[in-house]
XYZ file of C-alpha atoms in Angstrom:
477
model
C -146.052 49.982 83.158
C -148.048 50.573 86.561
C -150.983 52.596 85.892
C -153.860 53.346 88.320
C -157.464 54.248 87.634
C -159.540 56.992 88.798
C -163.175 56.708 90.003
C -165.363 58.517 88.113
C -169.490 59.289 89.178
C -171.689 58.627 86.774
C -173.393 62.191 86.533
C -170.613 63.650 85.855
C -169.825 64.669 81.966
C -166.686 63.355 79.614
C -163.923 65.402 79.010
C -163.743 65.648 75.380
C -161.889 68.033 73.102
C -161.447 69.480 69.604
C -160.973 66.517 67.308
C -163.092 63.946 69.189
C -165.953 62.508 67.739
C -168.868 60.474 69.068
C -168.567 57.119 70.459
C -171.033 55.855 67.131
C -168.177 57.505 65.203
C -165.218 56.330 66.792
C -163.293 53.361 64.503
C -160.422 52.224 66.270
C -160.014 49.031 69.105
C -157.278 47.506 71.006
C -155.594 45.156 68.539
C -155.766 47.994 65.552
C -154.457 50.318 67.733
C -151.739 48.018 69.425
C -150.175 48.000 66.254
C -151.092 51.436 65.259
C -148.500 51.951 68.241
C -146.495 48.869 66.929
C -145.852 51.167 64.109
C -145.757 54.624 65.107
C -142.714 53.127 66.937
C -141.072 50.143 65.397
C -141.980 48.241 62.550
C -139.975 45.482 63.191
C -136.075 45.131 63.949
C -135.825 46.594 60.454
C -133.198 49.741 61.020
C -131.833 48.532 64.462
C -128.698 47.370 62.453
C -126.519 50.711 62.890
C -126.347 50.409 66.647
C -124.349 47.336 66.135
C -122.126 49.206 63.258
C -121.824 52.252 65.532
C -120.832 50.347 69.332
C -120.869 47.001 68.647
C -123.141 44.130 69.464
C -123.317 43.935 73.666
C -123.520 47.554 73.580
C -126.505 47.512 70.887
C -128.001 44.968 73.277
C -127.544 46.829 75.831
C -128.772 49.322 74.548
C -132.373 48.039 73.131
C -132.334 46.368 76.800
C -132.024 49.442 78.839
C -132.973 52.203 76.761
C -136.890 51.161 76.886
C -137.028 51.708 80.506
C -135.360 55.310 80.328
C -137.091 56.481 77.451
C -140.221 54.431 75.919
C -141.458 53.177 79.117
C -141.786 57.111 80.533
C -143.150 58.324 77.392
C -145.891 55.549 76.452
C -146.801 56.098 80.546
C -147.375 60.274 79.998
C -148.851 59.764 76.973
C -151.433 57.166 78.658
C -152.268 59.649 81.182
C -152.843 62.795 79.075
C -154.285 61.049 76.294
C -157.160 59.707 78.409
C -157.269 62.885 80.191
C -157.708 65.175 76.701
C -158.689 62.248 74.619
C -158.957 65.113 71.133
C -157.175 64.382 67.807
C -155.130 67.325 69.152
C -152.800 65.583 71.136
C -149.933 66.341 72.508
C -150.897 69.896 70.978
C -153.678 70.380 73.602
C -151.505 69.221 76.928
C -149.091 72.139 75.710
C -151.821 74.463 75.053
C -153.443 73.504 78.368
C -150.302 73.892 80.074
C -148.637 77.051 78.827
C -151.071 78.949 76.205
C -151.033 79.296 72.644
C -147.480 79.723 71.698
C -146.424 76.584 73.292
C -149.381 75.075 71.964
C -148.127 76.316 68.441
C -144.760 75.441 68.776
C -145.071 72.314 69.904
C -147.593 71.746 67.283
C -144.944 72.761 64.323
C -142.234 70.863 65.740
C -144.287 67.455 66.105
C -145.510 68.128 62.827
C -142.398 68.718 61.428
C -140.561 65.536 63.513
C -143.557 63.344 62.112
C -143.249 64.225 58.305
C -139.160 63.963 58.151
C -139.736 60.577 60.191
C -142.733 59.780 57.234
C -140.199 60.558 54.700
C -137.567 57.999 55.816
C -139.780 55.171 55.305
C -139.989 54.748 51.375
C -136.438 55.310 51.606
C -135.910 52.363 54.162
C -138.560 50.527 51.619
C -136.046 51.352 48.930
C -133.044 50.471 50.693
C -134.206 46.909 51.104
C -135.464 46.691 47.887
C -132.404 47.249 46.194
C -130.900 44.700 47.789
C -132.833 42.330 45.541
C -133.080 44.759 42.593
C -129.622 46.695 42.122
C -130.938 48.827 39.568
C -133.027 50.904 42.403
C -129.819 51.512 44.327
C -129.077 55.132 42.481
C -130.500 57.630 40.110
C -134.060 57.984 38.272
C -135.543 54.488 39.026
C -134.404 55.089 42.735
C -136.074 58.114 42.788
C -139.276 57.019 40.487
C -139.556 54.079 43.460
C -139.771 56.345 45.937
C -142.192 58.702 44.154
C -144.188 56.049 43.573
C -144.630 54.231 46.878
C -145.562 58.098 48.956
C -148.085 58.598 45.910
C -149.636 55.086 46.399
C -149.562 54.439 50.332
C -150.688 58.095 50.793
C -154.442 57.063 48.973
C -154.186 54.298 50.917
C -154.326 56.629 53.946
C -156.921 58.560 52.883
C -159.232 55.195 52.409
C -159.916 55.772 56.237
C -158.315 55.072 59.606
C -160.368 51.237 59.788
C -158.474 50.269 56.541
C -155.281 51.223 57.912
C -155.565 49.516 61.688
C -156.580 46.316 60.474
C -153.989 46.509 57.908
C -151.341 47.160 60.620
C -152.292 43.793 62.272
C -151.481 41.995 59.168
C -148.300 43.877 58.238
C -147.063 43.657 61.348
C -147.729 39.611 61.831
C -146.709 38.948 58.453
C -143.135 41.277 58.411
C -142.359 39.670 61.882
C -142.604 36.061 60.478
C -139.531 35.519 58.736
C -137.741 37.144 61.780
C -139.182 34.481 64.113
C -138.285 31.935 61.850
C -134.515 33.133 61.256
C -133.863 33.682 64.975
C -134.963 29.774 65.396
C -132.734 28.912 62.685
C -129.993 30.629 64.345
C -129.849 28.917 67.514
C -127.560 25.628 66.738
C -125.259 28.501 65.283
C -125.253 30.965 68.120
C -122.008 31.462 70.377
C -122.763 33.637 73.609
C -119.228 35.027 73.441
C -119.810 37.044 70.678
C -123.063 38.479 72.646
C -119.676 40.623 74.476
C -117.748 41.876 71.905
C -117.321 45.656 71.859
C -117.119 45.625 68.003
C -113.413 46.377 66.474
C -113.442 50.240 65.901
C -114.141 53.663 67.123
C -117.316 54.459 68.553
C -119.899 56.210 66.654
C -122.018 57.578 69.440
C -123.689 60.180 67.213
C -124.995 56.867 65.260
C -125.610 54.535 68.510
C -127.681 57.502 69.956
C -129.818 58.253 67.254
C -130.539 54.762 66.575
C -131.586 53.641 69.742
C -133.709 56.831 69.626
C -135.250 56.674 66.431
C -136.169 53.061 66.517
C -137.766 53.756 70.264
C -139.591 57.165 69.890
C -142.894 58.213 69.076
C -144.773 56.501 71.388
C -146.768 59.827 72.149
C -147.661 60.084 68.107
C -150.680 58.071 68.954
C -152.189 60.430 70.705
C -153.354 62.631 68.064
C -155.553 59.488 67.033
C -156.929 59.449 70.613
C -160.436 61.293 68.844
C -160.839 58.030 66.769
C -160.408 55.415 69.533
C -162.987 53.528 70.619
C -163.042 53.922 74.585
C -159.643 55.548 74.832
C -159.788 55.918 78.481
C -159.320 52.363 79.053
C -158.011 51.532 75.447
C -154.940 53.683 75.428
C -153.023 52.461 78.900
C -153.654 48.769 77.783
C -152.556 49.024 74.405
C -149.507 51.312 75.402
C -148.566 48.294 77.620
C -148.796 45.388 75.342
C -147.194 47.592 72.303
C -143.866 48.537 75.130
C -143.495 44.535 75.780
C -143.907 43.734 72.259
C -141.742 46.171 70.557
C -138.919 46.039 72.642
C -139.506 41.748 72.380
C -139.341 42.126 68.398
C -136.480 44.555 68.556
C -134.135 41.758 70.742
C -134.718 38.378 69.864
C -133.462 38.906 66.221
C -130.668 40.953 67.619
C -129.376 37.950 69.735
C -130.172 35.571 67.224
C -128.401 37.291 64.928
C -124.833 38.726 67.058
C -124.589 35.520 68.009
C -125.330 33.180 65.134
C -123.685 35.456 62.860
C -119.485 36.864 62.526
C -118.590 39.113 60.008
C -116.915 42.833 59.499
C -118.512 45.322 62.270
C -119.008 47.730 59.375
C -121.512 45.455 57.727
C -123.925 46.015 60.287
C -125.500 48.820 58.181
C -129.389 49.390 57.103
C -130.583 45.990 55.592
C -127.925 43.913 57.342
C -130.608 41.298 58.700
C -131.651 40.365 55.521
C -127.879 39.460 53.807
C -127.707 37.765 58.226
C -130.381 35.748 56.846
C -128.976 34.193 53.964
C -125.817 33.161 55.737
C -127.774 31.326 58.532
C -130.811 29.405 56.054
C -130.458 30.707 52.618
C -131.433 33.353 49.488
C -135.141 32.308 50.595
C -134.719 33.365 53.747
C -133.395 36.788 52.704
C -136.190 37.587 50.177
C -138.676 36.190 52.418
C -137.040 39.202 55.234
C -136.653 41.394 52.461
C -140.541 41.352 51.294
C -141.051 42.010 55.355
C -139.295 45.169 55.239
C -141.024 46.523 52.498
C -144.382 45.655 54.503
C -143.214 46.872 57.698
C -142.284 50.186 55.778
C -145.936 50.203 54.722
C -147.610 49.551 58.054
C -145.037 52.420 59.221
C -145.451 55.225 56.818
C -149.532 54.625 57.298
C -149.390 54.860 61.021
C -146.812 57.704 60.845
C -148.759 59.881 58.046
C -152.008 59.034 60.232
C -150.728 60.613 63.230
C -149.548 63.621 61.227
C -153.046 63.886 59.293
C -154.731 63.771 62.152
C -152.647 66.625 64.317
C -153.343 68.873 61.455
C -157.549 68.243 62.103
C -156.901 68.293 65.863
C -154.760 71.708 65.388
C -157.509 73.279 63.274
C -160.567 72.208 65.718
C -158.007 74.268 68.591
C -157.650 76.943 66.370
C -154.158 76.989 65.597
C -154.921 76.571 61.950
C -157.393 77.920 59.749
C -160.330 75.498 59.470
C -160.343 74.196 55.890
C -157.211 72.099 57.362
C -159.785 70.192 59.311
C -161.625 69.329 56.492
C -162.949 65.580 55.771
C -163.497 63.288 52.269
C -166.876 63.114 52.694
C -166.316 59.028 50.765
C -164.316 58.095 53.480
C -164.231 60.702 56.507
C -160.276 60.867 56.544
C -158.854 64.789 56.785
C -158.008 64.977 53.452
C -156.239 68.492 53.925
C -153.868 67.111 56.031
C -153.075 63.702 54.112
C -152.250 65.435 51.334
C -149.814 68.157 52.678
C -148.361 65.353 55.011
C -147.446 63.369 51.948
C -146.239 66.272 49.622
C -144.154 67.791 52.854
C -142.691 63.888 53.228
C -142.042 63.671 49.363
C -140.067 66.472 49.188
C -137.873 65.370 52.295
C -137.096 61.730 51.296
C -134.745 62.722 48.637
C -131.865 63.443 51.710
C -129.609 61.412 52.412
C -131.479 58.428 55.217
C -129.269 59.424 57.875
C -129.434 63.268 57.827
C -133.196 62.288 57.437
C -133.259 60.156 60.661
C -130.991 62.683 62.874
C -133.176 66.067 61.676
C -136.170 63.570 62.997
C -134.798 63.265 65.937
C -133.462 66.529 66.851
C -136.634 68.602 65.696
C -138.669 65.717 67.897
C -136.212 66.566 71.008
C -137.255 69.711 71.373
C -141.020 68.997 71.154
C -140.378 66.550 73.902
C -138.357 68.891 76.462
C -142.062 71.188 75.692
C -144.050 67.650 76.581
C -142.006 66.667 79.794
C -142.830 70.489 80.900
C -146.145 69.943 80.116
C -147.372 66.889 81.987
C -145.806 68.270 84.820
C -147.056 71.922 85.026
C -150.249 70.577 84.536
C -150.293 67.978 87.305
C -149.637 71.087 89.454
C -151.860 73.538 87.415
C -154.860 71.051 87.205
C -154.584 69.310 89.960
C -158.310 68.138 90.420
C -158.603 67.236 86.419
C -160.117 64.182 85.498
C -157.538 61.563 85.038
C -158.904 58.145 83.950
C -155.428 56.496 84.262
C -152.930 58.094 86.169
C -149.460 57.897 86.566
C -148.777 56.864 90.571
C -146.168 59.050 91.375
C -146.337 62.944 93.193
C -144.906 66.367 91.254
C -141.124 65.411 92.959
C -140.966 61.919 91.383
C -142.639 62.831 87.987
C -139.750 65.261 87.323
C -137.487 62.510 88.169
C -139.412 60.281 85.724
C -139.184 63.187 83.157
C -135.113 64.290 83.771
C -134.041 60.893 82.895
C -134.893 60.750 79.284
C -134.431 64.400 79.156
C -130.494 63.381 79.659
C -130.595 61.578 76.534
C -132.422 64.126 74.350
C -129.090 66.395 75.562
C -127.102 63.250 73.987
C -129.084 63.425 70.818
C -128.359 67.422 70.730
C -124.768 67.563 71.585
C -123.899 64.619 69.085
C -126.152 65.941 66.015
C -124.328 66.877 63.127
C -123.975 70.353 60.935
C -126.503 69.809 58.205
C -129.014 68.588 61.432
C -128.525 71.588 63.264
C -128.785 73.534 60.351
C -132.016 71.982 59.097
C -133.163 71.728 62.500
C -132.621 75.507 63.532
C -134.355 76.744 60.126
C -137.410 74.603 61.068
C -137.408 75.979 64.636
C -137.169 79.737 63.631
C -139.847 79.060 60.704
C -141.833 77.399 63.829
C -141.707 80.787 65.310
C -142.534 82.881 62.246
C -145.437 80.146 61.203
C -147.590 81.508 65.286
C -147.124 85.004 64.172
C -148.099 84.392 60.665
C -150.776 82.744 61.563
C -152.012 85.350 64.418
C -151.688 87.961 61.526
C -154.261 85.957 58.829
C -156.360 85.443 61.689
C -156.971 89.292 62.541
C -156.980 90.191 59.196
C -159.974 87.707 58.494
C -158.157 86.202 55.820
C -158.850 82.642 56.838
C -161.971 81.187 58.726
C -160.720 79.946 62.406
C -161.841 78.025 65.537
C -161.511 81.477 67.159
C -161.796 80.186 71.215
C -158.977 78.190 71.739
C -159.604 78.160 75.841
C -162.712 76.512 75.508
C -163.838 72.685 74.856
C -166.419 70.972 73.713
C -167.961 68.692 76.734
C -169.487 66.489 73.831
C -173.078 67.843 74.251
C -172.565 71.129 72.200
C -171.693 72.645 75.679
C -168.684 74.780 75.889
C -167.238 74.866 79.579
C -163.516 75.018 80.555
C -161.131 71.971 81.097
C -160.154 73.404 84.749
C -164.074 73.239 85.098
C -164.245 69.232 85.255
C -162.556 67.986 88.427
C -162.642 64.462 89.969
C -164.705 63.098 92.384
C -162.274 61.632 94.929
């Protein structure tokens, strides 16, 4: 991931925004964040199963080989330029509000926020999913859904302990969940047979499956952003941790995957949600599967916190722009979390985990396309619009090979679109029209007084009370 750095005088002011706090407030550093990202992303190779069900295995290896270049690498890089460039709890809210005005700014907003809480909502259910495994009796019905109630009502106070808690927690999830996988893919290798690493599985293609898995299990890299206000340093904090948290995902998503194709022969139609753990058993034992299943339940933990962070977090950054009345910006003055937006997060993801995991997974992704076609746009438009803005890190390519950069991916969000099913482009379109009816709604409350807004959205705060324009801080080159 080739970033470059841009000189900076030492007169010159910071370009903070709505959402960022002081550097004596800011909480986050590198390794807490690395797998803050870790988990905004991944998890763990928990969920990557399905791509092997849908294409078989060389073309799920494939896939998690090739797809991070297309996709994570040129998201993680545009996030690492605009988040050190607007470095707000806003996110990718402010690059489309600094790029095309309000209603982008508001649509892009919603649909984020939307993406983010169907994608929170998935993760009790994936928590669930491996659970039963060991206890049938959470497979269906009430104590299914009790377990599920449960773990959002739980995890969500968590949350809402503050943003420390839940970084250093994410260091020991994520080390702990990725243990057992380590330890089975060693196991494996006496059993593994490279032929099987070609095999183009034994039925019909699934692409609508492949696609979104691949997607799902390598998106969100720009979620972080809306953290960027709580990051210690961000302008040399993000790029770095976006790098190590590329390699190491895409590391964690592989080596079980070829441990596991290979070691391992059975039915292509076994290769569903939880598969690694009943892969384990077959290569060391029932300790070995427990030991994977207690992982997934931990990895679902570190993922739901970073995921219902993010979403918090927008809802603060999307108050201090304006875009929502103010009380949604509100902190717990025990632990200085948004409190406003915790809670709606988690009620919003409650009521969404009760569909079915892979209508939950597919709405994620569509509703999260269409933000990103709205983010591409963005970091574009505003490498032409603000050409002179201060850019910390900085992508080192001109306008022609950025759109390149950007049309790649942008053919695999069509993929994601044109293979989505009825019930996801039903849900999908609902959310997008109530996106649309949410800016005027919310331009109507604000003229009629009815709820106390940020009401100058074009203006930031330099950090010294100061308000002066973004266009108004250039570099010194």
């Amino acid at each position: 991931m080739a970033i470059t750095e841009t000189s900076r005088s030492s007169h010159e002011l910071p370009v903070t925004t709505p959402g960022s706090t002081t550097s004596t407030a800011k909480k986050l550093t590198l390794v807490p964040l690395i797998f803050l990202i870790y988990f905004e992303v991944a998890g763990g190779p928990f969920g990557e199963e399905p791509a092997v069900q849908a294409a078989g295995p060389l073309l799920a290896i494939l896939g998690f080989l090739i797809f991070p270049f297309i996709w994570s690498v040129p998201e993680a890089l545009i996030t690492a330029e605009l988040s050190t460039a607007f470095p707000g709890n806003g996110g990718f809210v402010i690059w489309a509000h600094r790029a095309f005005g309000a209603f982008v700014g508001s649509m892009m907003g919603s649909l984020k926020f939307l993406s983010g809480v169907i994608n929170v909502a998935s993760f009790p259910v994936l928590c669930v999913t491996y659970l039963d495994k060991l206890f049938p009796v959470l497979e269906s019905g009430w104590p299914r859904n009790v377990c599920i109630f449960a773990s959002t009502v739980v995890l969500s106070f968590l949350n809402y302990t503050g943003l420390a808690i839940v970084g250093y927690a994410a260091v020991v999830l994520g080390l702990v969940s990725l243990s057992p996988f380590l330890v089975m893919s060693a196991m494996a290798i006496p059993k593994i047979k490279p032929h099987r690493w070609g095999s183009l599985g034994s039925k019909k293609k699934d692409w609508n499956l492949y696609f979104n898995t691949l997607f799902w299990n390598l998106n969100f890299w720009d979620n972080v952003s809306t953290l960027a206000g709580e990051v210690d340093n961000p302008q040399k904090t993000f790029p770095l941790a976006l790098l190590i948290a590329v390699i190491f995902t895409c590391v964690a998503y592989l080596i079980p995957l070829f441990a596991v194709t290979g070691a391992v022969s059975v039915d292509q139609s076994r290769w569903e949600t939880g598969f690694h753990a009943e892969a384990a058993e077959m290569i060391a034992g029932k300790w070995l599967k427990i030991w994977i299943e207690v992982g997934a339940v931990l990895s679902s933990i570190g993922l739901f916190e970073a995921q219902l962070s993010s979403s918090a977090y927008q809802l603060e950054g999307m108050a201090e722009l304006g875009f929502l009345p103010k009380f949604f910006g509100l902190r717990s003055k025990w632990f200085n979390t948004p409190w406003v937006g915790i809670l709606l997060s988690a009620l919003m993801s409650l009521g969404l985990s009760y569909m079915d995991f892979t209508d939950i997974v597919a709405s994620a992704n569509f509703i999260y396309t269409l933000g990103m076609f709205l983010e591409f746009a963005s970091f574009v438009w505003l490498r032409k619009k603000l050409p002179e803005l201060k850019r910390p890190y900085r992508v080192p390519l001109n306008i022609p090979g950025l759109v390149v950069m950007c049309l790649v991916p942008s053919a695999f969000l069509v993929l994601i679109i044109v293979f989505a099913t009825k019930i996801v482009y039903l849900v999908s379109g609902l959310m997008t029209v109530g996106a649309v009816g949410w800016y005027f709604l919310i331009n109507y409350l604000r003229e009629k007084k009815i709820f106390e807004f940020n009401e100058d959205t074009d203006l930031l705060d330099n950090g010294n009370g100061e308000c002066k324009k973004v266009e108004d801080h250039h570099d010194s080159r």
